[in-house]
Amino acid sequence: MQKINEILSFIKDQYKTDDFIPLHVPRFRGNEKKYLNETIDSTFVSSVGAYVDQFESMMENIVEVEKAVAVVNGTSSLQVALRLAGVKAGDEVITQALTFIATANAIAYNHAEPIFLDVDLDTMGLSPKAVAEFLEEFGELRDDGTYNKKTGKKIAACMPMHTFGFPVHLDELITVCDKWGIPVVEDAAESLGTYYKGKHTGSIGLIGGFSFNGNKTVTCGGGGAIVTNSAELGKHAKYLTTTAKRPHPYEFFHDELGYNFRMPNLNAALACAQLEMLPKFLEDKRNLAHEYAEFFKSINIKFREELPDTKVNYWLMCLELGDKAERDNFLKITNENFVMTRPIWTLMFRLPMYENCQRDQQKNAIFLEERIVNIPSSVR
């Protein structure tokens, strides 16, 4: 209890308050009100407007990709990304069980089924070794792709998720997937501002998806973005997410199943102002992470830090506690004292809609599920 009291005191000192400290809240310190007022004055508040184009351009520059497409949220970005990668009804997609539910749901929305494989302890993200072992045991490479010998279904994609902004071992994962002809779709929802070997997450696989939900480093209330270095896929992404309507001065003709996943100009205006602040936000979060790391080292608690060859955005900062009992006690006392902390997600295969999905032993995922907690990570 004494150690937790020290932690409570330190966190409250970081945020200079004795009031309730949330896990992660947005900060509006730039041109947000100005751009919103300009949008309202223009009357272009819906899905057509200058800020939608500006947002896409800014994301292309930040992530260094050929094309970024604004969408309504991160889940829709992943749903469409998987379809663009070739995932069809009845297919399977390799992913991790240690993730937010949007990852699995995006697969299910394509009427495909997830295969849950283990994560690495160091990244908390999908393990290339686990993927390689699974494919060696169950994969069957045919002319049109890799099939699961157990189910007979095509394994149409692999979707790693960069947990809390920490990138998976992408080089190794892509090498494994390339061997089997499986495209990699990055769930980069949590990793805006994260780099792996000098490249921004989301730009390394075939296609990636980001989230701008209210709890993300940069937010526009909702919002998401599809990013890719394929001009063709980028063009198709824009087409699909704007209802697949053929351009015409006045006729309405849609030639494939599209989605009304368009980001409103109001949200895009907010996103542009937030993206302008991204470097300052990231700097403050890295400083906070450094303060946390030094403090938790002094009291012998493991604070998760970035690995070599990576630069992490520290979206949600996390501790690794000794066991589940210690985790539960920590969560109880901190929340009772108005400091919001949260456990990592319940593993996907424990949820009723995904309990029958194929999976491996999940040794590392279970270890982390019992020990990882998030602590307040807002920009100060």
Coordinates of C-alpha atoms in Angstrom, one line a residue:
M1 CA 0.0 0.0 0.0
Q2 CA 2.9 2.4 0.8
K3 CA 4.3 1.9 -2.7
I4 CA 0.9 2.6 -4.3
N5 CA 0.6 5.8 -2.2
E6 CA 4.0 6.9 -3.6
I7 CA 2.6 6.2 -7.1
L8 CA -0.6 8.2 -6.5
S9 CA 1.4 11.1 -5.2
F10 CA 3.8 11.1 -8.1
I11 CA 1.0 11.0 -10.7
K12 CA -0.9 13.8 -9.0
D13 CA 2.3 15.9 -9.0
Q14 CA 2.7 15.3 -12.7
Y15 CA -0.7 16.7 -13.4
K16 CA -0.6 19.3 -10.6
T17 CA -4.0 18.4 -9.2
D18 CA -5.7 16.4 -6.4
D19 CA -8.9 16.1 -8.5
F20 CA -9.8 13.1 -10.6
I21 CA -7.1 12.3 -13.2
P22 CA -8.4 10.5 -16.3
L23 CA -6.5 8.0 -18.3
H24 CA -6.2 10.1 -21.5
V25 CA -8.0 13.3 -22.4
P26 CA -7.7 15.6 -25.4
R27 CA -6.0 18.9 -25.3
F28 CA -7.3 21.8 -27.5
R29 CA -4.6 24.4 -27.6
G30 CA -4.3 25.4 -31.2
N31 CA -6.5 26.4 -34.1
E32 CA -9.4 24.1 -33.2
K33 CA -12.0 26.8 -32.6
K34 CA -10.8 28.9 -35.5
Y35 CA -11.0 26.1 -38.0
L36 CA -14.4 24.9 -36.7
N37 CA -15.8 28.5 -37.0
E38 CA -14.5 28.7 -40.6
T39 CA -16.1 25.4 -41.4
I40 CA -19.5 26.6 -40.0
D41 CA -19.2 29.9 -41.9
S42 CA -18.5 28.0 -45.1
T43 CA -21.6 25.9 -44.6
F44 CA -19.6 22.8 -45.8
V45 CA -20.0 20.9 -42.5
S46 CA -20.6 17.5 -44.0
S47 CA -18.4 15.2 -46.0
V48 CA -17.3 17.7 -48.7
G49 CA -15.0 20.5 -47.7
A50 CA -11.5 21.9 -47.8
Y51 CA -10.5 20.4 -44.4
V52 CA -11.1 16.9 -45.5
D53 CA -8.6 17.4 -48.3
Q54 CA -6.2 19.1 -46.0
F55 CA -6.4 16.4 -43.4
E56 CA -5.6 13.7 -46.0
S57 CA -2.6 15.7 -47.2
M58 CA -1.3 16.2 -43.7
M59 CA -1.6 12.5 -43.0
E60 CA 0.3 11.7 -46.2
N61 CA 3.1 14.0 -45.1
I62 CA 3.2 12.7 -41.5
V63 CA 3.1 9.0 -42.3
E64 CA 5.0 9.5 -45.5
V65 CA 2.6 7.5 -47.8
E66 CA 1.3 7.9 -51.3
K67 CA -2.3 8.2 -50.2
A68 CA -4.4 8.8 -47.0
V69 CA -8.2 8.6 -47.0
A70 CA -10.3 10.2 -44.3
V71 CA -13.0 8.0 -42.8
V72 CA -15.5 8.1 -40.0
N73 CA -13.5 6.1 -37.4
G74 CA -10.6 3.7 -36.9
T75 CA -12.7 0.5 -37.1
S76 CA -14.0 1.5 -40.6
S77 CA -10.5 2.1 -41.7
L78 CA -9.5 -1.4 -40.8
Q79 CA -12.7 -2.9 -42.3
V80 CA -12.1 -1.3 -45.6
A81 CA -8.3 -1.9 -45.5
L82 CA -9.0 -5.7 -45.2
R83 CA -11.3 -5.6 -48.1
L84 CA -8.8 -3.8 -50.2
A85 CA -6.2 -6.4 -49.2
G86 CA -8.4 -9.0 -50.8
V87 CA -10.3 -10.4 -47.7
K88 CA -13.6 -12.0 -48.7
A89 CA -16.5 -13.7 -47.0
G90 CA -15.4 -17.1 -45.6
D91 CA -11.7 -16.2 -45.5
E92 CA -9.5 -16.1 -42.4
V93 CA -7.3 -13.4 -41.1
I94 CA -4.4 -13.9 -38.7
T95 CA -4.3 -11.4 -35.8
Q96 CA -3.7 -11.2 -32.1
A97 CA -6.1 -11.9 -29.2
L98 CA -4.4 -9.2 -27.1
T99 CA -6.1 -6.2 -28.7
F100 CA -9.0 -3.8 -28.6
I101 CA -12.1 -5.4 -30.0
A102 CA -12.1 -3.2 -33.1
T103 CA -9.3 -5.4 -34.6
A104 CA -11.4 -8.6 -34.5
N105 CA -14.7 -6.8 -35.4
A106 CA -13.1 -5.3 -38.5
I107 CA -12.4 -8.9 -39.6
A108 CA -15.9 -10.1 -38.8
Y109 CA -17.5 -7.1 -40.6
N110 CA -16.0 -8.6 -43.8
H111 CA -17.7 -11.9 -42.9
A112 CA -14.2 -13.4 -42.4
E113 CA -12.9 -15.2 -39.2
P114 CA -10.0 -14.3 -37.1
I115 CA -7.2 -16.7 -36.2
F116 CA -5.7 -15.6 -32.8
L117 CA -2.0 -16.1 -32.4
D118 CA 0.3 -15.1 -29.6
V119 CA 2.1 -11.9 -29.0
D120 CA 5.7 -11.1 -28.1
L121 CA 6.4 -10.1 -24.6
D122 CA 8.6 -7.2 -25.6
T123 CA 6.2 -5.6 -28.1
M124 CA 2.9 -6.8 -26.7
G125 CA 2.0 -7.2 -30.4
L126 CA 1.6 -10.1 -32.8
S127 CA 4.6 -12.5 -32.7
P128 CA 6.4 -13.3 -36.0
K129 CA 7.6 -16.5 -34.4
A130 CA 4.0 -17.5 -33.5
V131 CA 2.8 -16.7 -37.1
A132 CA 5.7 -18.8 -38.6
E133 CA 5.0 -21.7 -36.4
F134 CA 1.3 -21.7 -37.1
L135 CA 1.8 -21.5 -40.9
E136 CA 4.3 -24.3 -40.8
E137 CA 1.8 -26.5 -39.0
F138 CA -1.4 -25.4 -40.7
G139 CA -0.5 -23.5 -43.9
E140 CA -0.9 -25.0 -47.4
L141 CA 0.5 -22.8 -50.1
R142 CA -1.6 -23.0 -53.4
D143 CA -1.5 -21.1 -56.6
D144 CA -4.0 -18.5 -55.3
G145 CA -2.7 -18.1 -51.8
T146 CA -2.3 -19.9 -48.5
Y147 CA -5.0 -22.1 -47.1
N148 CA -5.6 -23.5 -43.6
K149 CA -5.2 -27.2 -43.7
K150 CA -7.5 -27.6 -40.6
T151 CA -10.4 -25.5 -41.9
G152 CA -9.9 -25.5 -45.7
K153 CA -10.3 -21.7 -45.7
K154 CA -8.0 -19.2 -47.3
I155 CA -5.8 -17.2 -45.0
A156 CA -6.3 -13.9 -46.8
A157 CA -4.4 -11.4 -44.6
C158 CA -2.4 -10.8 -41.4
M159 CA -3.3 -7.9 -39.2
P160 CA -1.0 -7.0 -36.4
M161 CA -1.9 -4.3 -33.9
H162 CA 0.7 -1.9 -32.5
T163 CA -0.4 -2.2 -28.9
F164 CA -0.5 1.2 -27.1
G165 CA 1.7 2.6 -29.8
F166 CA 4.5 0.0 -29.5
P167 CA 5.3 -1.4 -33.0
V168 CA 5.4 -5.1 -33.6
H169 CA 8.6 -6.7 -35.1
L170 CA 7.4 -5.7 -38.6
D171 CA 10.4 -6.8 -40.7
E172 CA 10.3 -10.3 -39.3
L173 CA 6.5 -10.5 -39.6
I174 CA 6.4 -9.3 -43.2
T175 CA 9.2 -11.7 -44.1
V176 CA 7.1 -14.6 -42.8
C177 CA 4.0 -13.4 -44.5
D178 CA 5.7 -12.8 -47.8
K179 CA 6.9 -16.4 -47.8
W180 CA 3.3 -17.5 -47.7
G181 CA 1.8 -14.8 -50.0
I182 CA -0.2 -13.2 -47.2
P183 CA -0.6 -9.4 -47.2
V184 CA 0.0 -7.5 -44.0
V185 CA -2.6 -4.9 -42.9
E186 CA -1.4 -2.8 -40.0
D187 CA -3.8 -1.9 -37.3
A188 CA -2.0 1.4 -36.5
A189 CA -5.0 2.9 -34.7
E190 CA -3.0 3.6 -31.5
S191 CA 0.4 4.5 -33.1
L192 CA 0.2 7.9 -34.7
G193 CA 3.7 9.3 -34.2
T194 CA 5.4 5.9 -33.8
Y195 CA 8.3 4.9 -36.0
Y196 CA 9.8 1.5 -36.7
K197 CA 13.4 1.5 -38.1
G198 CA 12.8 5.1 -39.3
K199 CA 9.4 4.4 -41.0
H200 CA 6.1 5.4 -39.6
T201 CA 3.7 2.7 -38.6
G202 CA 0.9 2.1 -41.1
S203 CA 3.3 2.8 -44.0
I204 CA 5.2 -0.5 -43.9
G205 CA 2.6 -3.1 -44.6
L206 CA 0.4 -3.1 -47.7
I207 CA -2.1 -0.8 -46.1
G208 CA -2.8 0.6 -42.6
G209 CA -5.5 2.2 -40.5
F210 CA -5.5 4.9 -37.8
S211 CA -8.0 6.1 -35.3
F212 CA -8.8 9.7 -34.1
N213 CA -11.2 8.7 -31.3
G214 CA -11.5 11.1 -28.3
N215 CA -8.9 9.2 -26.3
K216 CA -6.2 9.2 -28.9
T217 CA -3.1 11.4 -29.0
V218 CA -4.7 13.4 -31.7
T219 CA -8.5 13.5 -31.9
C220 CA -11.4 14.9 -33.9
G221 CA -14.1 13.4 -31.8
G222 CA -14.3 10.4 -34.0
G223 CA -12.5 9.8 -37.3
G224 CA -10.0 7.5 -38.9
A225 CA -7.6 7.3 -41.9
I226 CA -6.6 4.6 -44.3
V227 CA -3.0 4.9 -45.5
T228 CA -1.1 3.1 -48.3
N229 CA 1.8 3.5 -50.6
S230 CA -0.3 2.0 -53.5
A231 CA -1.9 4.8 -55.5
E232 CA -4.3 2.3 -56.9
L233 CA -5.4 1.0 -53.5
G234 CA -5.7 4.6 -52.2
K235 CA -7.9 5.6 -55.1
H236 CA -10.1 2.5 -54.5
A237 CA -10.2 3.3 -50.8
K238 CA -11.6 6.8 -51.4
Y239 CA -14.1 5.3 -53.9
L240 CA -15.4 2.6 -51.5
T241 CA -15.7 4.9 -48.5
T242 CA -17.7 7.5 -50.5
T243 CA -20.4 5.0 -51.4
A244 CA -18.7 3.8 -54.6
K245 CA -20.5 6.5 -56.7
R246 CA -19.3 7.0 -60.2
P247 CA -18.4 10.7 -60.9
H248 CA -21.2 12.5 -62.8
P249 CA -22.6 16.0 -62.8
Y250 CA -26.0 14.8 -61.6
E251 CA -26.7 11.1 -61.9
F252 CA -26.5 8.6 -59.1
F253 CA -24.9 5.4 -60.1
H254 CA -23.0 3.0 -57.8
D255 CA -21.2 0.1 -59.4
E256 CA -20.0 -1.9 -56.3
L257 CA -20.9 -2.2 -52.7
G258 CA -19.5 0.9 -51.0
Y259 CA -19.8 2.5 -47.6
N260 CA -20.9 5.8 -46.3
F261 CA -17.7 6.1 -44.2
R262 CA -17.0 9.7 -45.1
M263 CA -15.4 12.0 -42.4
P264 CA -17.4 15.2 -42.0
N265 CA -15.6 18.5 -42.7
L266 CA -16.3 19.5 -39.1
N267 CA -14.3 16.6 -37.8
A268 CA -11.6 17.2 -40.4
A269 CA -11.2 20.8 -39.3
L270 CA -10.7 19.7 -35.7
A271 CA -8.2 17.0 -36.9
C272 CA -6.1 19.5 -38.9
A273 CA -5.8 21.7 -35.9
Q274 CA -4.8 18.8 -33.7
L275 CA -2.3 17.5 -36.3
E276 CA -0.6 20.9 -36.2
M277 CA 0.0 20.2 -32.5
L278 CA 1.2 16.7 -32.8
P279 CA 4.9 17.4 -32.4
K280 CA 4.3 19.3 -29.2
F281 CA 2.0 16.6 -27.9
L282 CA 4.5 13.9 -28.7
E283 CA 7.3 15.8 -27.0
D284 CA 5.3 16.3 -23.8
K285 CA 4.3 12.6 -23.8
R286 CA 7.9 11.5 -24.2
N287 CA 9.0 13.8 -21.4
L288 CA 6.2 12.3 -19.2
A289 CA 7.3 8.8 -20.1
H290 CA 10.9 9.6 -19.1
E291 CA 9.7 10.9 -15.7
Y292 CA 7.6 7.8 -15.2
A293 CA 10.5 5.5 -16.2
E294 CA 12.9 7.1 -13.7
F295 CA 10.3 7.1 -10.9
F296 CA 9.2 3.5 -11.4
K297 CA 12.7 2.3 -11.7
S298 CA 13.4 3.8 -8.2
I299 CA 10.5 1.7 -6.7
N300 CA 11.3 -1.4 -8.7
I301 CA 8.2 -1.6 -10.9
K302 CA 8.6 -2.3 -14.6
F303 CA 7.6 0.7 -16.8
R304 CA 7.2 -0.2 -20.5
E305 CA 9.8 1.7 -22.7
E306 CA 10.5 1.7 -26.4
L307 CA 12.8 -0.9 -27.9
P308 CA 15.9 -0.2 -30.0
D309 CA 15.2 0.9 -33.6
T310 CA 11.8 2.2 -32.6
K311 CA 10.4 5.6 -31.6
V312 CA 7.2 5.2 -29.7
N313 CA 4.4 7.8 -29.3
Y314 CA 3.6 6.6 -25.7
W315 CA -0.1 6.9 -26.3
L316 CA -1.1 4.9 -23.3
M317 CA 1.8 4.3 -20.8
C318 CA 1.8 1.0 -18.9
L319 CA 3.3 -0.9 -16.1
E320 CA 3.9 -4.6 -15.8
L321 CA 3.0 -5.8 -12.3
G322 CA 4.0 -9.1 -10.6
D323 CA 0.8 -11.1 -11.0
K324 CA -3.0 -10.8 -11.4
A325 CA -3.5 -10.3 -7.6
E326 CA -1.1 -7.4 -7.6
R327 CA -2.7 -6.0 -10.7
D328 CA -6.2 -6.1 -9.3
N329 CA -5.1 -4.5 -6.0
F330 CA -3.4 -1.7 -7.9
L331 CA -6.5 -1.1 -10.1
K332 CA -8.7 -1.0 -7.0
I333 CA -6.7 1.4 -4.9
T334 CA -5.8 3.8 -7.7
N335 CA -9.3 4.1 -9.0
E336 CA -10.7 4.5 -5.4
N337 CA -8.3 7.4 -5.1
F338 CA -9.5 9.2 -8.3
V339 CA -6.6 8.2 -10.5
M340 CA -7.9 6.3 -13.5
T341 CA -6.0 3.1 -14.3
R342 CA -7.1 0.3 -16.5
P343 CA -6.1 -3.3 -17.3
I344 CA -5.2 -4.4 -20.7
W345 CA -8.1 -5.8 -22.7
T346 CA -9.8 -9.1 -22.1
L347 CA -8.4 -11.5 -24.6
M348 CA -10.6 -11.9 -27.7
F349 CA -11.1 -15.6 -27.4
R350 CA -12.7 -15.1 -24.0
L351 CA -15.5 -13.1 -25.6
P352 CA -18.6 -15.1 -26.7
M353 CA -18.6 -14.1 -30.4
Y354 CA -14.9 -15.2 -30.8
E355 CA -14.6 -18.1 -28.4
N356 CA -14.7 -20.7 -31.1
C357 CA -12.0 -19.2 -33.3
Q358 CA -8.8 -21.1 -33.9
R359 CA -5.9 -20.0 -31.7
D360 CA -2.6 -21.1 -30.3
Q361 CA -1.7 -21.5 -26.6
Q362 CA -1.5 -17.7 -26.0
K363 CA 1.1 -18.1 -23.3
N364 CA 2.5 -14.6 -23.6
A365 CA -0.9 -12.9 -24.1
I366 CA -2.2 -14.5 -20.9
F367 CA 0.9 -13.5 -19.0
L368 CA 0.4 -9.9 -20.1
E369 CA -3.3 -9.9 -19.6
E370 CA -2.7 -10.7 -15.9
R371 CA -0.1 -8.0 -15.4
I372 CA -0.3 -4.9 -17.6
V373 CA -2.1 -1.8 -16.5
N374 CA -2.4 1.6 -18.1
I375 CA -1.7 4.8 -16.1
P376 CA -2.6 8.4 -16.8
S377 CA -1.0 9.4 -20.1
S378 CA -2.6 12.7 -21.2
V379 CA -0.5 15.6 -22.5
R380 CA 0.1 17.8 -19.5

